[in-house]
Amino acid sequence: MSISLPYLICSILSFVPAIVCHEACHGFAAYKLGDPTAKRAGRLSFNPLKHVDPFGTVIMPLMLMAMNMPVFGYAKPVPYNPAYFKDPRKGDLIVGLAGPAANLALAVLGAAVYAVILFVLPVAQLAQSMVFYYFFTLFLPMFSLINLYLMFFNLLPIPPLDGSSIFAFLLPAKYLPQYYKVQQYAFPIFMIAVILVPYVLHFNPIGIYLDATAGNVFNLLYPFR
């Protein structure tokens, strides 16, 4: 697959803010709940270098892009200590949901800007500037879609993705110790499945899931595209 330069640039400019806001909002939620851990670690910053994970932020998205698969990934998890929360299980849930909520807000923002431009500027004027044309036709839809991909990918109930916080909140307390024991094994196995299963079996369950979730929400946000 040949990747055009505008596509690559728009992908990077969409993906980096998406993961940075996602992780910063995790830390901010924990901070508002009384936990200073993320702030002390410098993770409330919007500086991408504070959040980059070499594999999850760089290598995996490029591999997925080259394989013509949905672009998603992850950054370094924001450290937080539930012991600071008045209700640790509820606080863990709020912190877990803060990242996906940030991605949803960014996706809606991208769609709102797209709608305003669509209804304010004539089509002929959009084509006068190549940069603005790519911004409107390529970047804004991609920005929303990548944020939706990250949102729904992170909602999967697999540690350390954010969905595991939701699952742990719903799980009876007596099962939590066993659940936490398997966390160290779940994600590596999952990532192997994400990369190898589609390549070897030509079957992509994550892609199907993202099409059914992020894809349908994207169509609702961009009905005129």
C-alpha positions as CSV (number, residue, x, y, z in Angstrom):
1,M,0.0,0.0,0.0
2,S,1.4,3.4,-0.9
3,I,0.7,6.2,1.6
4,S,0.3,9.7,0.3
5,L,2.1,12.5,2.0
6,P,-1.1,14.4,2.9
7,Y,-2.6,11.3,4.3
8,L,0.5,10.6,6.5
9,I,0.6,14.2,7.7
10,C,-3.1,14.3,8.5
11,S,-2.8,11.0,10.3
12,I,0.0,12.2,12.5
13,L,-1.7,15.5,13.2
14,S,-4.9,13.7,14.2
15,F,-3.4,10.8,16.2
16,V,-0.9,12.8,18.4
17,P,-3.4,15.3,19.8
18,A,-5.9,12.4,20.3
19,I,-3.6,10.4,22.5
20,V,-2.2,13.4,24.3
21,C,-5.6,14.7,25.3
22,H,-6.7,11.2,26.2
23,E,-3.9,10.7,28.7
24,A,-3.8,14.2,30.0
25,C,-7.5,13.9,30.8
26,H,-6.9,10.7,32.7
27,G,-4.4,12.6,34.9
28,F,-6.6,15.6,35.3
29,A,-9.5,13.5,36.4
30,A,-7.3,11.8,39.0
31,Y,-6.0,15.2,40.1
32,K,-9.5,16.6,40.6
33,L,-10.3,13.5,42.7
34,G,-7.4,14.3,45.0
35,D,-4.6,12.3,43.5
36,P,-1.4,14.3,42.8
37,T,0.5,11.4,41.3
38,A,0.0,12.3,37.6
39,K,0.8,16.0,38.3
40,R,4.0,15.1,40.1
41,A,5.0,12.9,37.2
42,G,4.5,15.7,34.7
43,R,1.7,13.9,33.0
44,L,-0.9,16.7,33.1
45,S,1.1,18.3,30.2
46,F,-0.1,18.5,26.6
47,N,3.5,18.0,25.5
48,P,3.4,14.8,23.3
49,L,6.9,13.7,24.5
50,K,5.5,13.2,28.0
51,H,3.1,10.6,26.8
52,V,4.8,8.8,23.9
53,D,5.1,5.0,24.1
54,P,7.6,3.8,21.4
55,F,5.5,0.9,20.3
56,G,1.9,2.0,21.0
57,T,2.3,5.5,19.8
58,V,4.7,5.1,16.9
59,I,5.4,1.6,15.7
60,M,1.9,0.1,16.0
61,P,0.0,2.9,14.3
62,L,2.5,2.9,11.4
63,M,2.1,-0.9,11.1
64,L,-1.7,-0.6,11.0
65,M,-1.5,2.2,8.5
66,A,0.7,0.1,6.2
67,M,-1.7,-2.8,6.6
68,N,-4.6,-0.6,5.6
69,M,-6.2,-1.2,9.0
70,P,-7.9,1.3,11.4
71,V,-5.2,3.5,12.9
72,F,-5.3,3.3,16.7
73,G,-2.8,2.8,19.5
74,Y,-2.0,3.9,23.0
75,A,0.4,6.1,25.0
76,K,2.2,5.5,28.3
77,P,-0.5,4.9,30.9
78,V,-0.9,7.9,33.3
79,P,0.1,6.9,36.8
80,Y,-2.4,7.4,39.6
81,N,-3.1,6.0,43.0
82,P,-6.7,5.1,43.9
83,A,-5.8,5.3,47.6
84,Y,-6.2,9.0,47.3
85,F,-9.8,8.7,46.2
86,K,-12.7,8.8,48.7
87,D,-14.3,5.9,46.8
88,P,-11.4,4.0,45.1
89,R,-13.6,1.9,42.8
90,K,-15.8,4.9,41.7
91,G,-12.7,7.0,41.3
92,D,-11.0,4.4,39.2
93,L,-14.1,4.3,37.0
94,I,-14.2,8.1,36.5
95,V,-10.4,8.2,35.7
96,G,-10.9,5.3,33.2
97,L,-13.8,7.1,31.5
98,A,-12.1,10.5,31.3
99,G,-9.8,9.5,28.3
100,P,-12.5,8.1,26.1
101,A,-14.8,11.0,26.9
102,A,-12.0,13.4,25.8
103,N,-11.7,11.5,22.5
104,L,-15.5,11.7,22.0
105,A,-15.4,15.5,22.7
106,L,-12.6,16.0,20.1
107,A,-14.5,13.9,17.5
108,V,-17.6,16.0,18.0
109,L,-15.5,19.2,17.8
110,G,-14.0,18.1,14.5
111,A,-17.5,17.4,13.1
112,A,-18.8,20.7,14.3
113,V,-16.0,22.6,12.5
114,Y,-16.6,20.6,9.4
115,A,-20.4,21.4,9.5
116,V,-19.7,25.1,10.0
117,I,-17.3,25.3,7.1
118,L,-19.6,23.2,4.9
119,F,-22.6,25.6,5.4
120,V,-20.7,28.9,5.5
121,L,-18.2,28.6,2.7
122,P,-19.1,27.8,-0.9
123,V,-17.6,24.7,-2.5
124,A,-15.7,26.7,-5.0
125,Q,-13.9,28.7,-2.3
126,L,-12.8,25.4,-0.6
127,A,-10.8,24.4,-3.6
128,Q,-8.9,27.7,-3.9
129,S,-6.4,26.8,-1.2
130,M,-4.8,23.3,-1.3
131,V,-4.0,23.4,2.4
132,F,-7.5,24.4,3.4
133,Y,-8.9,21.8,1.0
134,Y,-7.0,19.0,2.7
135,F,-7.9,20.4,6.1
136,F,-11.6,20.2,5.2
137,T,-11.8,17.1,3.1
138,L,-9.1,14.9,4.8
139,F,-7.9,16.2,8.2
140,L,-11.3,17.0,9.9
141,P,-13.0,13.6,9.0
142,M,-9.8,11.7,9.9
143,F,-9.4,13.7,13.1
144,S,-12.9,12.7,14.2
145,L,-12.5,9.1,13.0
146,I,-9.2,8.5,14.8
147,N,-10.5,9.9,18.0
148,L,-13.5,7.6,17.7
149,Y,-11.2,4.6,17.0
150,L,-9.1,5.4,20.1
151,M,-12.3,5.9,22.2
152,F,-13.8,2.6,21.3
153,F,-10.5,0.7,21.3
154,N,-9.8,1.9,24.8
155,L,-13.3,0.9,25.9
156,L,-12.5,-2.8,25.3
157,P,-12.5,-4.5,28.8
158,I,-8.9,-5.7,28.5
159,P,-6.1,-4.5,30.9
160,P,-4.7,-1.9,30.8
161,L,-7.2,-0.4,28.4
162,D,-9.8,1.9,30.0
163,G,-12.6,-0.6,29.6
164,S,-10.9,-2.7,32.2
165,S,-11.8,0.0,34.8
166,I,-15.5,-0.3,33.8
167,F,-15.3,-4.1,34.0
168,A,-13.6,-3.9,37.4
169,F,-16.3,-1.5,38.7
170,L,-19.0,-4.0,37.6
171,L,-17.2,-7.0,38.9
172,P,-18.0,-8.3,42.4
173,A,-15.3,-7.3,44.8
174,K,-14.5,-10.9,45.7
175,Y,-13.3,-11.6,42.2
176,L,-11.0,-8.5,41.9
177,P,-7.8,-10.1,43.2
178,Q,-8.0,-12.8,40.5
179,Y,-8.8,-10.3,37.9
180,Y,-5.8,-8.1,38.8
181,K,-3.5,-11.2,38.6
182,V,-4.3,-11.8,34.9
183,Q,-3.8,-8.1,33.9
184,Q,-0.1,-8.6,33.4
185,Y,-0.8,-11.3,30.8
186,A,-3.9,-10.0,29.0
187,F,-2.6,-7.1,27.1
188,P,0.5,-8.7,25.5
189,I,-1.6,-11.6,24.3
190,F,-4.2,-9.1,23.0
191,M,-1.7,-7.1,21.0
192,I,-0.3,-10.2,19.4
193,A,-3.8,-11.1,18.4
194,V,-4.4,-7.6,17.0
195,I,-1.4,-7.8,14.7
196,L,-1.1,-11.5,13.9
197,V,-4.7,-12.7,13.6
198,P,-5.6,-10.3,10.7
199,Y,-2.3,-11.0,9.0
200,V,-2.4,-14.8,9.2
201,L,-6.1,-15.6,9.1
202,H,-7.3,-12.6,7.1
203,F,-9.9,-12.0,9.7
204,N,-9.9,-8.8,11.7
205,P,-12.3,-8.9,14.7
206,I,-11.0,-5.6,16.1
207,G,-11.6,-4.0,12.7
208,I,-15.1,-5.4,12.6
209,Y,-15.8,-4.1,16.1
210,L,-14.4,-0.6,15.3
211,D,-16.5,-0.4,12.1
212,A,-19.6,-1.3,14.0
213,T,-18.9,1.2,16.7
214,A,-16.6,4.1,15.6
215,G,-17.7,3.8,12.0
216,N,-21.4,4.1,12.8
217,V,-20.9,7.1,15.2
218,F,-18.7,8.7,12.5
219,N,-21.5,8.4,10.0
220,L,-23.9,10.1,12.5
221,L,-21.4,13.0,13.0
222,Y,-20.7,13.4,9.2
223,P,-24.1,12.9,7.5
224,F,-23.3,15.3,4.7
225,R,-19.9,13.9,3.8
